[in-house]
Short mmCIF file of C-alpha atoms in Angstrom, two decimals:
data_model
loop_
_atom_site.label_atom_id
_atom_site.label_comp_id
_atom_site.label_asym_id
_atom_site.label_seq_id
_atom_site.Cartn_x
_atom_site.Cartn_y
_atom_site.Cartn_z
CA MET Z 167 -45.25 147.60 -124.80
CA ALA Z 168 -41.78 146.20 -124.30
CA PRO Z 169 -40.44 144.00 -127.20
CA PHE Z 170 -39.69 141.06 -124.90
CA PHE Z 171 -43.28 141.05 -123.61
CA VAL Z 172 -44.69 141.14 -127.16
CA ALA Z 173 -42.54 138.14 -128.08
CA ALA Z 174 -43.56 136.22 -124.98
CA SER Z 175 -47.22 136.98 -125.58
CA GLU Z 176 -47.04 135.83 -129.21
CA LEU Z 177 -45.24 132.64 -128.20
CA LEU Z 178 -47.87 131.76 -125.60
CA TYR Z 179 -50.62 132.50 -128.07
CA LYS Z 180 -49.01 130.12 -130.60
CA ILE Z 181 -48.83 127.45 -127.90
CA SER Z 182 -52.55 127.96 -127.25
CA LYS Z 183 -53.25 127.58 -130.99
CA GLN Z 184 -51.26 124.36 -131.08
CA ARG Z 185 -53.51 122.95 -128.40
CA LEU Z 186 -56.53 123.51 -130.61
CA ILE Z 187 -55.26 120.83 -133.00
CA PHE Z 188 -56.36 118.20 -130.53
CA CYS Z 189 -59.99 119.42 -130.72
CA PRO Z 190 -60.52 120.05 -134.44
CA LYS Z 191 -64.33 119.94 -134.19
CA ALA Z 192 -64.48 122.66 -131.55
CA SER Z 193 -64.51 126.23 -132.73
CA CYS Z 194 -64.58 129.61 -131.10
CA ILE Z 195 -64.25 133.14 -132.36
CA ILE Z 196 -61.48 135.00 -130.56
CA ARG Z 197 -62.25 138.69 -130.16
CA ARG Z 198 -59.53 141.25 -130.82
CA ILE Z 199 -58.67 143.18 -127.68
CA SER Z 200 -58.54 146.94 -127.99
CA THR Z 201 -57.43 149.41 -125.35
CA SER Z 202 -59.62 152.14 -126.77
CA CYS Z 203 -63.08 152.94 -125.38
CA SER Z 204 -65.85 150.51 -126.28
CA ARG Z 205 -68.66 151.15 -128.74
CA HIS Z 206 -70.67 152.57 -125.87
CA GLY Z 207 -68.16 155.29 -125.20
CA SER Z 208 -65.98 155.81 -128.28
CA GLN Z 209 -68.47 157.74 -130.36
CA GLN Z 210 -68.20 161.41 -131.11
CA GLN Z 211 -69.13 163.64 -128.20
CA PRO Z 212 -72.31 165.63 -128.92
CA LYS Z 213 -71.63 169.36 -128.95
CA GLY Z 214 -72.78 171.01 -125.77
CA LYS Z 215 -74.43 173.99 -127.49
CA SER Z 216 -76.54 171.77 -129.72
CA ALA Z 217 -77.61 169.44 -126.92
CA PRO Z 218 -81.41 169.63 -127.08
CA GLN Z 219 -84.05 168.65 -124.56
CA GLN Z 220 -84.47 165.31 -126.38
CA LEU Z 221 -81.30 163.87 -124.90
CA VAL Z 222 -82.00 160.42 -123.47
CA GLY Z 223 -80.05 157.98 -121.38
CA VAL Z 224 -78.26 154.89 -122.68
CA VAL Z 225 -77.42 152.20 -120.12
CA GLY Z 226 -75.39 149.00 -120.32
CA LEU Z 227 -74.53 146.78 -117.36
CA GLU Z 228 -71.70 144.53 -116.26
CA VAL Z 229 -72.86 142.14 -113.55
CA HIS Z 230 -70.48 140.06 -111.45
CA ALA Z 231 -72.30 137.07 -109.97
CA GLN Z 232 -70.50 134.94 -107.38
CA ILE Z 233 -70.93 131.29 -108.31
CA ASN Z 234 -72.68 129.20 -105.70
CA SER Z 235 -69.89 126.67 -105.13
CA ASN Z 236 -68.31 125.13 -102.05
CA THR Z 237 -64.80 125.87 -103.32
CA LYS Z 238 -63.02 128.51 -105.37
CA LEU Z 239 -62.60 128.61 -109.15
CA PHE Z 240 -59.04 127.28 -109.33
CA SER Z 241 -58.29 126.01 -105.81
CA GLY Z 242 -59.81 123.79 -103.15
CA SER Z 243 -60.23 126.60 -100.62
CA ALA Z 244 -63.69 126.79 -99.07
CA VAL Z 245 -66.04 129.70 -99.77
CA HIS Z 246 -67.76 131.08 -96.65
CA PHE Z 247 -69.11 134.58 -96.17
CA SER Z 248 -67.90 136.25 -92.94
CA ALA Z 249 -65.19 133.66 -92.29
CA PRO Z 250 -62.28 135.03 -90.20
CA PRO Z 251 -59.86 137.09 -92.33
CA ASN Z 252 -57.37 135.07 -94.38
CA SER Z 253 -58.76 131.76 -93.09
CA GLN Z 254 -59.90 130.52 -96.54
CA VAL Z 255 -56.67 130.96 -98.50
CA SER Z 256 -54.73 128.25 -100.32
CA LEU Z 257 -51.15 128.51 -101.55
CA PHE Z 258 -52.48 129.15 -105.07
CA ASP Z 259 -54.79 131.94 -103.81
CA ALA Z 260 -51.79 133.61 -102.19
CA SER Z 261 -49.79 133.26 -105.45
CA ILE Z 262 -47.03 131.12 -103.95
CA PRO Z 263 -44.54 130.24 -106.73
CA GLY Z 264 -44.92 126.76 -108.16
CA THR Z 265 -48.68 126.49 -107.59
CA LEU Z 266 -50.99 125.84 -110.55
CA PRO Z 267 -54.72 126.37 -111.18
CA VAL Z 268 -57.13 123.40 -111.19
CA LEU Z 269 -60.48 124.29 -112.76
CA ASN Z 270 -63.59 123.74 -110.61
CA ARG Z 271 -66.12 121.72 -112.64
CA ARG Z 272 -69.05 123.03 -110.61
CA CYS Z 273 -68.25 126.58 -111.74
CA VAL Z 274 -68.24 125.52 -115.39
CA GLU Z 275 -71.61 123.78 -115.01
CA ALA Z 276 -73.04 126.87 -113.32
CA ALA Z 277 -71.88 129.11 -116.17
CA VAL Z 278 -73.34 126.76 -118.80
CA MET Z 279 -76.66 126.51 -116.95
CA THR Z 280 -76.87 130.30 -116.61
CA GLY Z 281 -76.06 130.71 -120.30
CA LEU Z 282 -78.82 128.28 -121.29
CA ALA Z 283 -81.35 130.06 -119.07
CA LEU Z 284 -80.44 133.35 -120.77
CA ASN Z 285 -80.76 131.91 -124.29
CA CYS Z 286 -77.02 132.13 -124.96
CA ASN Z 287 -74.94 130.16 -127.43
CA ILE Z 288 -72.58 127.92 -125.47
CA ASN Z 289 -69.06 127.88 -126.87
CA LYS Z 290 -67.95 124.27 -126.98
CA LYS Z 291 -64.41 125.58 -126.63
CA SER Z 292 -63.55 128.65 -124.60
CA LEU Z 293 -60.20 130.12 -123.59
CA PHE Z 294 -58.73 131.66 -120.47
CA ASP Z 295 -56.75 134.92 -120.50
CA ARG Z 296 -54.60 136.85 -118.09
CA LYS Z 297 -55.74 140.40 -117.40
CA HIS Z 298 -52.89 142.33 -115.80
CA TYR Z 299 -53.49 145.01 -113.22
CA PHE Z 300 -51.86 145.74 -109.90
CA TYR Z 301 -53.82 146.02 -106.67
CA ALA Z 302 -52.68 145.05 -103.19
CA ASP Z 303 -55.52 142.52 -102.91
CA LEU Z 304 -54.57 140.79 -106.19
CA PRO Z 305 -51.44 138.77 -105.23
CA THR Z 306 -50.61 137.52 -108.74
CA GLY Z 307 -50.76 140.93 -110.40
CA TYR Z 308 -53.24 139.53 -112.91
CA GLN Z 309 -56.74 138.04 -113.04
CA ILE Z 310 -57.60 134.84 -114.90
CA THR Z 311 -60.67 135.62 -117.01
CA GLN Z 312 -62.25 134.84 -120.41
CA GLN Z 313 -62.11 138.13 -122.24
CA ARG Z 314 -61.61 136.99 -125.85
CA CYS Z 315 -63.45 133.68 -126.07
CA PRO Z 316 -65.97 133.34 -123.20
CA ILE Z 317 -68.03 130.30 -122.34
CA ALA Z 318 -71.37 131.81 -123.47
CA VAL Z 319 -72.32 134.56 -125.95
CA ASP Z 320 -75.30 136.24 -127.65
CA GLY Z 321 -78.09 135.76 -125.13
CA THR Z 322 -81.27 137.63 -124.22
CA LEU Z 323 -82.73 138.58 -120.86
CA SER Z 324 -86.46 139.30 -120.88
CA TYR Z 325 -87.60 141.44 -117.97
CA SER Z 326 -90.72 143.31 -116.91
CA PHE Z 327 -91.71 146.13 -114.61
CA LEU Z 328 -94.85 147.98 -113.57
CA GLY Z 329 -95.55 151.20 -115.46
CA GLY Z 330 -98.44 153.41 -116.43
CA LYS Z 331 -100.04 156.21 -114.43
CA LYS Z 332 -101.17 153.87 -111.64
CA ARG Z 333 -98.16 151.55 -111.92
CA ASN Z 334 -100.48 148.66 -112.69
CA GLN Z 335 -99.39 148.02 -116.28
CA VAL Z 336 -96.81 145.28 -116.86
CA ILE Z 337 -94.22 146.48 -119.39
CA ARG Z 338 -92.02 143.79 -120.98
CA LYS Z 339 -88.60 144.46 -122.50
CA ASN Z 340 -85.47 142.61 -123.57
CA VAL Z 341 -81.78 143.29 -123.14
CA HIS Z 342 -79.08 141.55 -125.18
CA ILE Z 343 -76.46 139.57 -123.26
CA LYS Z 344 -73.15 140.07 -125.04
CA GLN Z 345 -71.27 137.37 -123.13
CA ILE Z 346 -70.88 135.40 -119.93
CA GLN Z 347 -67.32 134.74 -118.82
CA LEU Z 348 -65.73 132.84 -115.97
CA GLU Z 349 -63.19 134.71 -113.89
CA GLN Z 350 -61.58 135.01 -110.47
CA ASP Z 351 -62.60 137.48 -107.82
CA SER Z 352 -59.96 139.59 -106.11
CA GLY Z 353 -59.33 139.88 -102.38
CA LYS Z 354 -60.65 142.67 -100.20
CA SER Z 355 -58.84 145.78 -98.99
CA LEU Z 356 -59.94 147.05 -95.58
CA HIS Z 357 -58.97 150.69 -95.07
CA ASP Z 358 -58.21 151.72 -91.50
CA ASP Z 359 -58.25 155.52 -91.59
CA LEU Z 360 -57.69 155.80 -87.86
CA HIS Z 361 -54.27 154.16 -88.09
CA SER Z 362 -53.57 155.19 -91.70
CA GLN Z 363 -53.20 151.63 -92.91
CA THR Z 364 -54.84 149.17 -95.29
CA LEU Z 365 -55.39 145.55 -94.31
CA ILE Z 366 -55.74 142.75 -96.87
CA ASP Z 367 -58.20 139.84 -96.59
CA LEU Z 368 -57.63 137.16 -99.27
CA ASN Z 369 -60.66 135.00 -98.38
CA ARG Z 370 -62.44 136.28 -101.50
CA ALA Z 371 -59.37 135.99 -103.76
CA GLY Z 372 -59.99 133.29 -106.35
CA VAL Z 373 -63.71 132.88 -105.70
CA GLY Z 374 -65.49 131.97 -108.96
CA LEU Z 375 -67.42 134.70 -110.74
CA MET Z 376 -69.62 134.87 -113.78
CA GLU Z 377 -69.36 138.25 -115.46
CA LEU Z 378 -72.49 138.98 -117.50
CA VAL Z 379 -72.11 141.82 -119.97
CA MET Z 380 -75.40 143.46 -121.00
CA GLU Z 381 -75.49 145.63 -124.11
CA PRO Z 382 -76.58 149.30 -123.78
CA ASP Z 383 -80.21 148.50 -124.57
CA MET Z 384 -81.70 150.26 -121.52
CA SER Z 385 -82.48 153.94 -121.05
CA CYS Z 386 -83.11 154.58 -117.35
CA GLY Z 387 -82.71 153.34 -113.81
CA VAL Z 388 -86.10 151.64 -113.70
CA GLU Z 389 -85.26 149.43 -116.67
CA ALA Z 390 -81.79 148.56 -115.38
CA ALA Z 391 -83.13 147.75 -111.91
CA ALA Z 392 -85.86 145.55 -113.40
CA ALA Z 393 -83.31 143.68 -115.53
CA VAL Z 394 -81.04 143.02 -112.53
CA LYS Z 395 -84.02 141.98 -110.41
CA GLU Z 396 -85.08 139.47 -113.07
CA LEU Z 397 -81.50 138.21 -113.30
CA GLN Z 398 -81.47 137.75 -109.52
CA LEU Z 399 -84.63 135.64 -109.71
CA ILE Z 400 -83.19 133.51 -112.52
CA LEU Z 401 -79.87 132.89 -110.72
CA LYS Z 402 -81.67 131.93 -107.52
CA ALA Z 403 -84.04 129.61 -109.38
CA LEU Z 404 -81.06 127.94 -111.07
CA GLY Z 405 -79.06 127.76 -107.85
CA THR Z 406 -75.98 129.06 -109.68
CA CYS Z 407 -75.72 132.18 -107.49
CA GLN Z 408 -77.37 133.15 -104.22
CA ALA Z 409 -77.48 136.72 -105.59
CA ASN Z 410 -77.46 138.39 -102.18
CA MET Z 411 -76.29 141.89 -103.07
CA SER Z 412 -75.76 142.92 -99.43
CA GLU Z 413 -73.12 140.16 -99.13
CA GLY Z 414 -71.42 141.09 -102.40
CA GLN Z 415 -72.66 137.99 -104.24
CA LEU Z 416 -74.02 140.21 -107.01
CA ARG Z 417 -72.25 143.43 -107.91
CA VAL Z 418 -73.22 145.75 -110.75
CA ASP Z 419 -71.26 148.28 -112.81
CA ALA Z 420 -73.40 150.63 -114.89
CA ASN Z 421 -72.13 152.20 -118.13
CA VAL Z 422 -74.12 155.38 -118.66
CA SER Z 423 -74.18 157.92 -121.48
CA VAL Z 424 -76.70 160.25 -123.10
CA HIS Z 425 -77.43 161.07 -126.72
CA LYS Z 426 -80.08 162.31 -129.07
CA PRO Z 427 -82.02 159.37 -130.57
CA GLY Z 428 -80.69 158.56 -134.02
CA GLU Z 429 -77.29 160.11 -133.34
CA PRO Z 430 -74.04 158.40 -132.20
CA LEU Z 431 -73.80 157.39 -128.56
CA GLY Z 432 -72.21 159.86 -126.19
CA VAL Z 433 -69.13 159.52 -123.99
CA ARG Z 434 -69.87 157.12 -121.17
CA THR Z 435 -69.11 157.06 -117.50
CA GLU Z 436 -68.90 153.86 -115.47
CA VAL Z 437 -70.58 153.76 -112.05
CA LYS Z 438 -68.80 150.98 -110.14
CA ASN Z 439 -69.79 148.33 -107.60
CA ILE Z 440 -73.44 149.14 -106.93
CA ASN Z 441 -74.72 146.65 -104.35
CA SER Z 442 -78.47 147.34 -104.27
CA VAL Z 443 -81.21 147.29 -106.91
CA ARG Z 444 -82.71 150.44 -105.43
CA TYR Z 445 -79.36 152.26 -105.46
CA LEU Z 446 -78.75 151.09 -109.03
CA ALA Z 447 -81.91 152.84 -110.24
CA LYS Z 448 -81.06 156.01 -108.32
CA ALA Z 449 -77.43 156.07 -109.46
CA ILE Z 450 -78.33 155.69 -113.14
CA ASP Z 451 -81.12 158.28 -113.06
CA TYR Z 452 -78.85 160.77 -111.30
CA GLU Z 453 -76.00 160.15 -113.76
CA VAL Z 454 -78.29 160.59 -116.79
CA LYS Z 455 -79.59 163.86 -115.36
CA ARG Z 456 -76.05 165.03 -114.51
CA GLN Z 457 -74.72 164.33 -118.01
CA ILE Z 458 -77.64 166.14 -119.66
CA GLU Z 459 -77.01 169.17 -117.47
CA VAL Z 460 -73.28 169.08 -118.31
CA LEU Z 461 -74.01 169.12 -122.06
CA GLN Z 462 -76.65 171.84 -121.74
CA ARG Z 463 -74.05 174.04 -120.03
CA GLY Z 464 -71.85 173.65 -123.11
CA GLU Z 465 -69.35 171.40 -121.34
CA THR Z 466 -68.23 167.88 -122.20
CA VAL Z 467 -68.83 164.62 -120.35
CA GLN Z 468 -65.63 163.05 -119.10
CA ASN Z 469 -64.84 159.39 -119.71
CA GLU Z 470 -64.36 158.42 -116.06
CA THR Z 471 -65.18 155.94 -113.33
CA ARG Z 472 -67.62 157.14 -110.68
CA ALA Z 473 -69.12 155.77 -107.47
CA TYR Z 474 -72.61 156.20 -106.05
CA ASP Z 475 -72.91 157.94 -102.68
CA SER Z 476 -76.13 156.63 -101.13
CA LYS Z 477 -76.17 159.37 -98.48
CA SER Z 478 -76.13 162.28 -100.94
CA GLY Z 479 -77.89 160.41 -103.74
CA GLU Z 480 -75.16 161.51 -106.16
CA THR Z 481 -72.38 159.90 -108.18
CA VAL Z 482 -68.85 161.09 -107.39
CA PRO Z 483 -65.65 160.78 -109.50
CA MET Z 484 -63.20 157.99 -108.64
CA ARG Z 485 -60.62 158.11 -111.44
CA ASP Z 486 -60.13 159.29 -115.00
CA LYS Z 487 -60.31 156.38 -117.46
CA GLU Z 488 -58.31 158.12 -120.18
CA GLY Z 489 -54.96 157.52 -118.48
CA LEU Z 490 -55.46 153.88 -117.53
CA GLN Z 491 -52.73 151.45 -118.52
CA ASP Z 492 -53.19 148.61 -120.96
CA TYR Z 493 -54.43 145.42 -119.27
CA ARG Z 494 -52.01 143.48 -121.52
CA PHE Z 495 -54.32 140.54 -122.13
CA MET Z 496 -52.52 137.34 -122.99
CA PRO Z 497 -53.49 133.64 -123.13
CA GLU Z 498 -53.32 131.91 -119.74
CA PRO Z 499 -50.37 129.49 -120.18
CA ASN Z 500 -51.33 127.18 -117.29
CA LEU Z 501 -54.84 126.32 -118.53
CA PRO Z 502 -55.71 124.46 -121.75
CA PRO Z 503 -58.83 125.38 -123.73
CA LEU Z 504 -62.02 124.60 -121.83
CA ILE Z 505 -64.04 122.00 -123.76
CA VAL Z 506 -67.68 121.19 -123.15
CA TYR Z 507 -69.74 118.69 -125.16
CA GLU Z 508 -73.21 119.04 -126.65
CA ASP Z 509 -74.39 115.51 -125.80
CA ASN Z 510 -73.09 112.08 -124.83
CA GLY Z 511 -72.88 111.12 -128.50
CA SER Z 512 -70.22 113.76 -129.09
CA LEU Z 513 -67.89 112.46 -126.37
CA PRO Z 514 -64.54 111.08 -127.55
CA THR Z 515 -64.25 107.29 -127.32
CA GLY Z 516 -63.39 106.14 -123.82
CA THR Z 517 -64.37 109.42 -122.13
CA ASP Z 518 -66.08 109.10 -118.75
CA ALA Z 519 -69.27 111.20 -119.00
CA SER Z 520 -69.15 111.93 -115.27
CA GLN Z 521 -65.82 113.73 -115.71
CA VAL Z 522 -66.88 116.19 -118.42
CA VAL Z 523 -69.54 118.87 -118.86
CA VAL Z 524 -72.38 117.85 -121.20
CA VAL Z 525 -74.65 120.72 -122.29
CA GLN Z 526 -77.68 118.52 -123.05
CA GLU Z 527 -77.65 117.01 -119.56
CA ILE Z 528 -77.57 120.47 -118.00
CA ARG Z 529 -80.40 121.62 -120.27
CA LYS Z 530 -82.56 118.72 -119.03
CA GLY Z 531 -82.05 119.88 -115.47
CA LEU Z 532 -83.21 123.48 -116.00
CA PRO Z 533 -85.98 124.42 -113.52
CA GLU Z 534 -89.10 126.44 -114.25
CA LEU Z 535 -87.80 129.95 -114.93
CA PRO Z 536 -89.38 133.02 -113.30
CA SER Z 537 -90.95 134.40 -116.50
CA VAL Z 538 -92.57 131.03 -117.25
CA LYS Z 539 -93.80 130.67 -113.69
CA ARG Z 540 -95.17 134.22 -113.72
CA ASP Z 541 -97.27 133.49 -116.81
CA ARG Z 542 -98.38 130.14 -115.37
CA LEU Z 543 -99.65 131.78 -112.18
CA VAL Z 544 -101.71 134.27 -114.18
CA GLN Z 545 -103.19 131.64 -116.49
CA THR Z 546 -103.76 128.94 -113.88
CA TYR Z 547 -105.30 131.04 -111.11
CA GLY Z 548 -106.91 133.85 -113.10
CA ILE Z 549 -105.05 136.59 -111.24
CA LEU Z 550 -104.07 139.92 -112.77
CA PRO Z 551 -100.69 140.23 -114.56
CA GLU Z 552 -99.53 142.83 -112.04
CA GLN Z 553 -100.39 140.42 -109.21
CA GLY Z 554 -98.33 137.70 -110.88
CA PHE Z 555 -95.51 140.23 -111.21
CA THR Z 556 -95.61 140.97 -107.46
CA LEU Z 557 -95.71 137.27 -106.54
CA MET Z 558 -92.63 136.47 -108.60
CA ASN Z 559 -90.61 139.56 -107.81
CA GLU Z 560 -90.46 138.79 -104.10
CA GLU Z 561 -88.60 135.62 -103.18
CA GLY Z 562 -90.87 132.94 -101.73
CA LEU Z 563 -94.13 134.86 -102.21
CA ALA Z 564 -95.37 132.71 -105.12
CA GLU Z 565 -94.64 129.53 -103.15
CA TYR Z 566 -96.53 130.98 -100.16
CA PHE Z 567 -99.52 131.78 -102.38
CA GLU Z 568 -99.68 128.29 -103.88
CA ALA Z 569 -99.30 126.63 -100.47
CA LEU Z 570 -102.14 128.81 -99.17
CA LEU Z 571 -104.42 127.80 -102.05
CA GLN Z 572 -103.81 124.13 -101.31
CA ALA Z 573 -104.92 124.61 -97.70
CA THR Z 574 -108.13 126.56 -98.31
CA THR Z 575 -111.30 126.26 -100.40
CA LYS Z 576 -111.45 129.98 -101.23
CA GLU Z 577 -111.06 131.06 -104.85
CA PRO Z 578 -107.63 132.39 -105.91
CA ALA Z 579 -109.14 135.80 -106.65
CA ASN Z 580 -110.28 136.02 -103.00
CA VAL Z 581 -106.90 134.91 -101.67
CA ILE Z 582 -104.42 136.92 -103.74
CA GLY Z 583 -105.13 140.21 -101.96
CA TRP Z 584 -104.31 138.68 -98.58
CA VAL Z 585 -100.87 137.69 -99.92
CA THR Z 586 -99.89 140.70 -102.06
CA ASN Z 587 -101.48 143.38 -99.85
CA ASP Z 588 -101.82 142.23 -96.23
CA LEU Z 589 -98.96 139.75 -95.86
CA TRP Z 590 -96.46 141.44 -98.17
CA GLY Z 591 -97.38 144.89 -96.79
CA HIS Z 592 -96.50 143.77 -93.27
CA LEU Z 593 -93.28 142.09 -94.44
CA LYS Z 594 -92.12 145.24 -96.26
CA GLN Z 595 -93.01 147.46 -93.33
CA GLU Z 596 -90.82 145.40 -90.99
CA ASP Z 597 -88.11 144.63 -93.61
CA MET Z 598 -88.67 140.88 -93.35
CA SER Z 599 -88.44 138.11 -95.94
CA VAL Z 600 -91.31 135.72 -96.68
CA SER Z 601 -89.48 132.95 -94.84
CA GLN Z 602 -89.54 135.13 -91.70
CA SER Z 603 -93.30 135.61 -91.73
CA PRO Z 604 -94.88 134.83 -88.32
CA ILE Z 605 -98.02 133.64 -90.14
CA SER Z 606 -97.61 130.40 -92.09
CA PRO Z 607 -99.74 129.51 -95.13
CA ALA Z 608 -101.60 126.94 -93.00
CA ALA Z 609 -102.35 129.53 -90.28
CA LEU Z 610 -103.64 132.06 -92.80
CA ALA Z 611 -105.68 129.34 -94.49
CA GLU Z 612 -107.44 128.62 -91.17
CA LEU Z 613 -108.34 132.30 -90.84
CA LEU Z 614 -109.71 132.47 -94.40
CA GLN Z 615 -111.69 129.29 -93.84
CA LEU Z 616 -113.33 130.77 -90.73
CA GLN Z 617 -114.35 133.79 -92.79
CA GLU Z 618 -115.54 131.59 -95.67
CA THR Z 619 -117.80 129.52 -93.39
CA GLY Z 620 -119.37 132.63 -91.86
CA ARG Z 621 -117.94 132.39 -88.37
CA ILE Z 622 -116.34 135.86 -88.63
CA SER Z 623 -116.88 138.90 -90.81
CA SER Z 624 -114.34 140.25 -93.29
CA THR Z 625 -113.58 143.19 -91.00
CA VAL Z 626 -112.98 140.88 -88.04
CA ALA Z 627 -110.77 138.70 -90.25
CA LYS Z 628 -108.48 141.70 -90.84
CA GLN Z 629 -108.46 142.36 -87.10
CA VAL Z 630 -107.55 138.75 -86.34
CA PHE Z 631 -104.76 138.88 -88.94
CA GLN Z 632 -103.23 141.86 -87.15
CA GLU Z 633 -103.40 140.00 -83.83
CA MET Z 634 -101.85 136.87 -85.38
CA TRP Z 635 -98.97 138.99 -86.66
CA ARG Z 636 -98.38 140.52 -83.23
CA SER Z 637 -98.95 137.29 -81.26
CA SER Z 638 -96.82 134.81 -83.12
CA GLY Z 639 -97.98 131.25 -82.44
CA LYS Z 640 -101.61 132.00 -81.67
CA THR Z 641 -104.11 130.52 -84.10
CA ALA Z 642 -107.06 132.39 -85.55
CA SER Z 643 -109.48 130.19 -83.58
CA GLN Z 644 -107.73 130.97 -80.30
CA ILE Z 645 -107.83 134.73 -80.91
CA ILE Z 646 -111.50 134.64 -81.93
CA HIS Z 647 -112.41 132.67 -78.81
CA GLU Z 648 -110.35 134.80 -76.40
CA GLN Z 649 -111.69 138.11 -77.74
CA ASP Z 650 -115.25 136.88 -78.42
CA LEU Z 651 -115.11 137.91 -82.09
CA GLU Z 652 -117.38 135.24 -83.56
CA LEU Z 653 -120.39 136.37 -85.58
CA VAL Z 654 -123.61 136.94 -83.64
CA SER Z 655 -126.18 134.64 -85.26
CA ASP Z 656 -128.75 134.56 -82.47
CA THR Z 657 -131.99 135.69 -84.13
CA VAL Z 658 -133.63 136.98 -80.93
CA GLN Z 659 -130.57 139.04 -79.98
CA LEU Z 660 -130.25 140.53 -83.47
CA GLN Z 661 -133.98 141.30 -83.64
CA HIS Z 662 -133.67 143.25 -80.39
CA ILE Z 663 -130.72 145.29 -81.73
CA CYS Z 664 -132.39 145.89 -85.11
CA GLN Z 665 -135.59 147.02 -83.43
CA MET Z 666 -133.65 149.56 -81.37
CA VAL Z 667 -131.99 150.94 -84.52
CA VAL Z 668 -135.33 151.15 -86.39
CA ASP Z 669 -137.04 152.89 -83.46
CA THR Z 670 -134.32 155.55 -83.18
CA HIS Z 671 -134.17 156.34 -86.92
CA PRO Z 672 -137.73 157.03 -88.11
CA GLU Z 673 -136.65 159.23 -91.05
CA GLU Z 674 -134.58 156.42 -92.54
CA VAL Z 675 -137.45 153.96 -92.07
CA LYS Z 676 -139.82 156.39 -93.81
CA ALA Z 677 -137.39 156.70 -96.77
CA ILE Z 678 -137.17 152.93 -97.12
CA ARG Z 679 -140.94 152.55 -97.08
CA SER Z 680 -141.12 155.25 -99.75
CA GLY Z 681 -139.01 153.08 -102.08
CA ASN Z 682 -135.42 154.09 -101.30
CA LYS Z 683 -134.14 150.60 -100.49
CA LYS Z 684 -130.49 151.74 -100.37
CA VAL Z 685 -131.09 153.33 -96.97
CA VAL Z 686 -131.22 149.79 -95.56
CA ASN Z 687 -127.41 149.79 -95.88
CA LYS Z 688 -127.20 152.71 -93.45
CA LEU Z 689 -129.27 150.85 -90.89
CA MET Z 690 -127.09 147.78 -91.39
CA GLY Z 691 -124.05 149.92 -90.66
CA LEU Z 692 -125.61 151.06 -87.40
CA VAL Z 693 -126.32 147.46 -86.39
CA LYS Z 694 -122.76 146.58 -87.34
CA LYS Z 695 -121.50 149.35 -85.07
CA GLU Z 696 -123.65 148.16 -82.16
CA THR Z 697 -122.32 144.61 -82.47
CA LYS Z 698 -118.70 145.67 -83.12
CA ASP Z 699 -118.92 144.16 -86.60
CA ARG Z 700 -119.92 140.76 -85.25
CA ALA Z 701 -123.47 140.59 -86.61
CA ASP Z 702 -124.31 138.10 -89.37
CA PRO Z 703 -124.92 140.49 -92.32
CA VAL Z 704 -127.30 138.15 -94.17
CA LEU Z 705 -129.50 137.69 -91.13
CA VAL Z 706 -129.41 141.41 -90.23
CA ARG Z 707 -130.50 142.43 -93.73
CA LYS Z 708 -133.39 139.96 -93.62
CA ILE Z 709 -134.58 141.23 -90.22
CA LEU Z 710 -134.33 144.91 -91.23
CA GLN Z 711 -136.23 144.31 -94.48
CA GLU Z 712 -139.02 142.64 -92.54
CA MET Z 713 -139.18 145.46 -89.99
CA THR Z 714 -139.23 148.25 -92.61
CA SER Z 715 -141.55 146.65 -95.15
#
């Protein structure tokens, strides 16, 4: 590093320290920045020849969550997905000389709320740094981030997934959150191979991000995918991030290595910018398998950045990490320390509470978190844990279930299957969200009520559901009337049909009269077939028992 840069960096750091004098009660531990590989990747490489079958994966994640805010982190530019290129760019976003950053309070509140939901310690004072790297879509040549003293540290994310032989066992695990830091997003490079050119769109430049760093506490793709899925649910419940991975609102980098349990961690690779939970699981599992095979061949795993190719299902090399330049972190000279307050009592005299961030006020506004709601659904409605897991893991499904229960008199145990099997099965098949369902909770409640009161059989109810799905807008009553699906309860008509069945099956009648009462079920099935499943089963059984007694 050049001597003049070292001197400038030290001077700016001293200026930052001077600023701390004005907030003597606030404290923050500043981490030392090292350009060497992290703990996850700096350990001794296991020898290839001694690599046994017991090698297991070690996975840590870095998640970039776009903050749900109307404007960017340090400018007043609007944030809109799919806006025309370079239409949401301020002078600051374009790095015009003389422009200065102005911190967006909404982004700070979102980071604090997310930290509280993930059981983090909120640093009452955090610092901004410059991280230098040079890309065409980064006009300043550096990113403003919080590498050394982030806004939140030492949290825990509890997540669960279905395991066991039948995938009906809910497995609960935790992953440690190392830190949550505020930072800017970069712009977007659009590569035009046809004309051999790259176009730059700065709409995304300066958009507020929360980077969540998860420790390497996971071992496979299933665990990592479950952790990210739970994080998605939490962020959506909080409203701090829309977490739509297809729109780049949640992007995941996976740090993957393998080692023998009890031995030092192996050399890691980083799989960058994975934009799907499903692809995340596949990328990690492939990378673990690849690294194990490399070591078993007697070779060494390279410390490199890789990308996941969804078409081939493989990870491919992007660049070697060994030769990367120093990011040259330094304190951001244009931003003072970020101060948040624990409660209104800790505010300096004369401070307007509406102009600062108060942790206690944000804590009061925390909504019911997904894990709490999942347990409440199980305890309140007596459903199975795996059913509660399904309800909460699909956005809007739990709300649909509770709205359905309010509109029907059926027991929760008799309703849950309609939601997690029939409704959700159709939604998955057609790649639709719950909000796009053509059958509303009220419409499904009407169908279940008709079945509950005996107007239709359970088989006909399934048939009507299918028709409701295909004929959006038609009610269950309309379909039943148009197709004449109502239960046949006319005693004379059913007696005639039952008599015909009894007369044509003398062997079955003889068996029943000899004491084998189970054969009555066969006769009931024949009556059911004759009436196209429209016969009242209670009445049919009574008539058949009288005729065969």
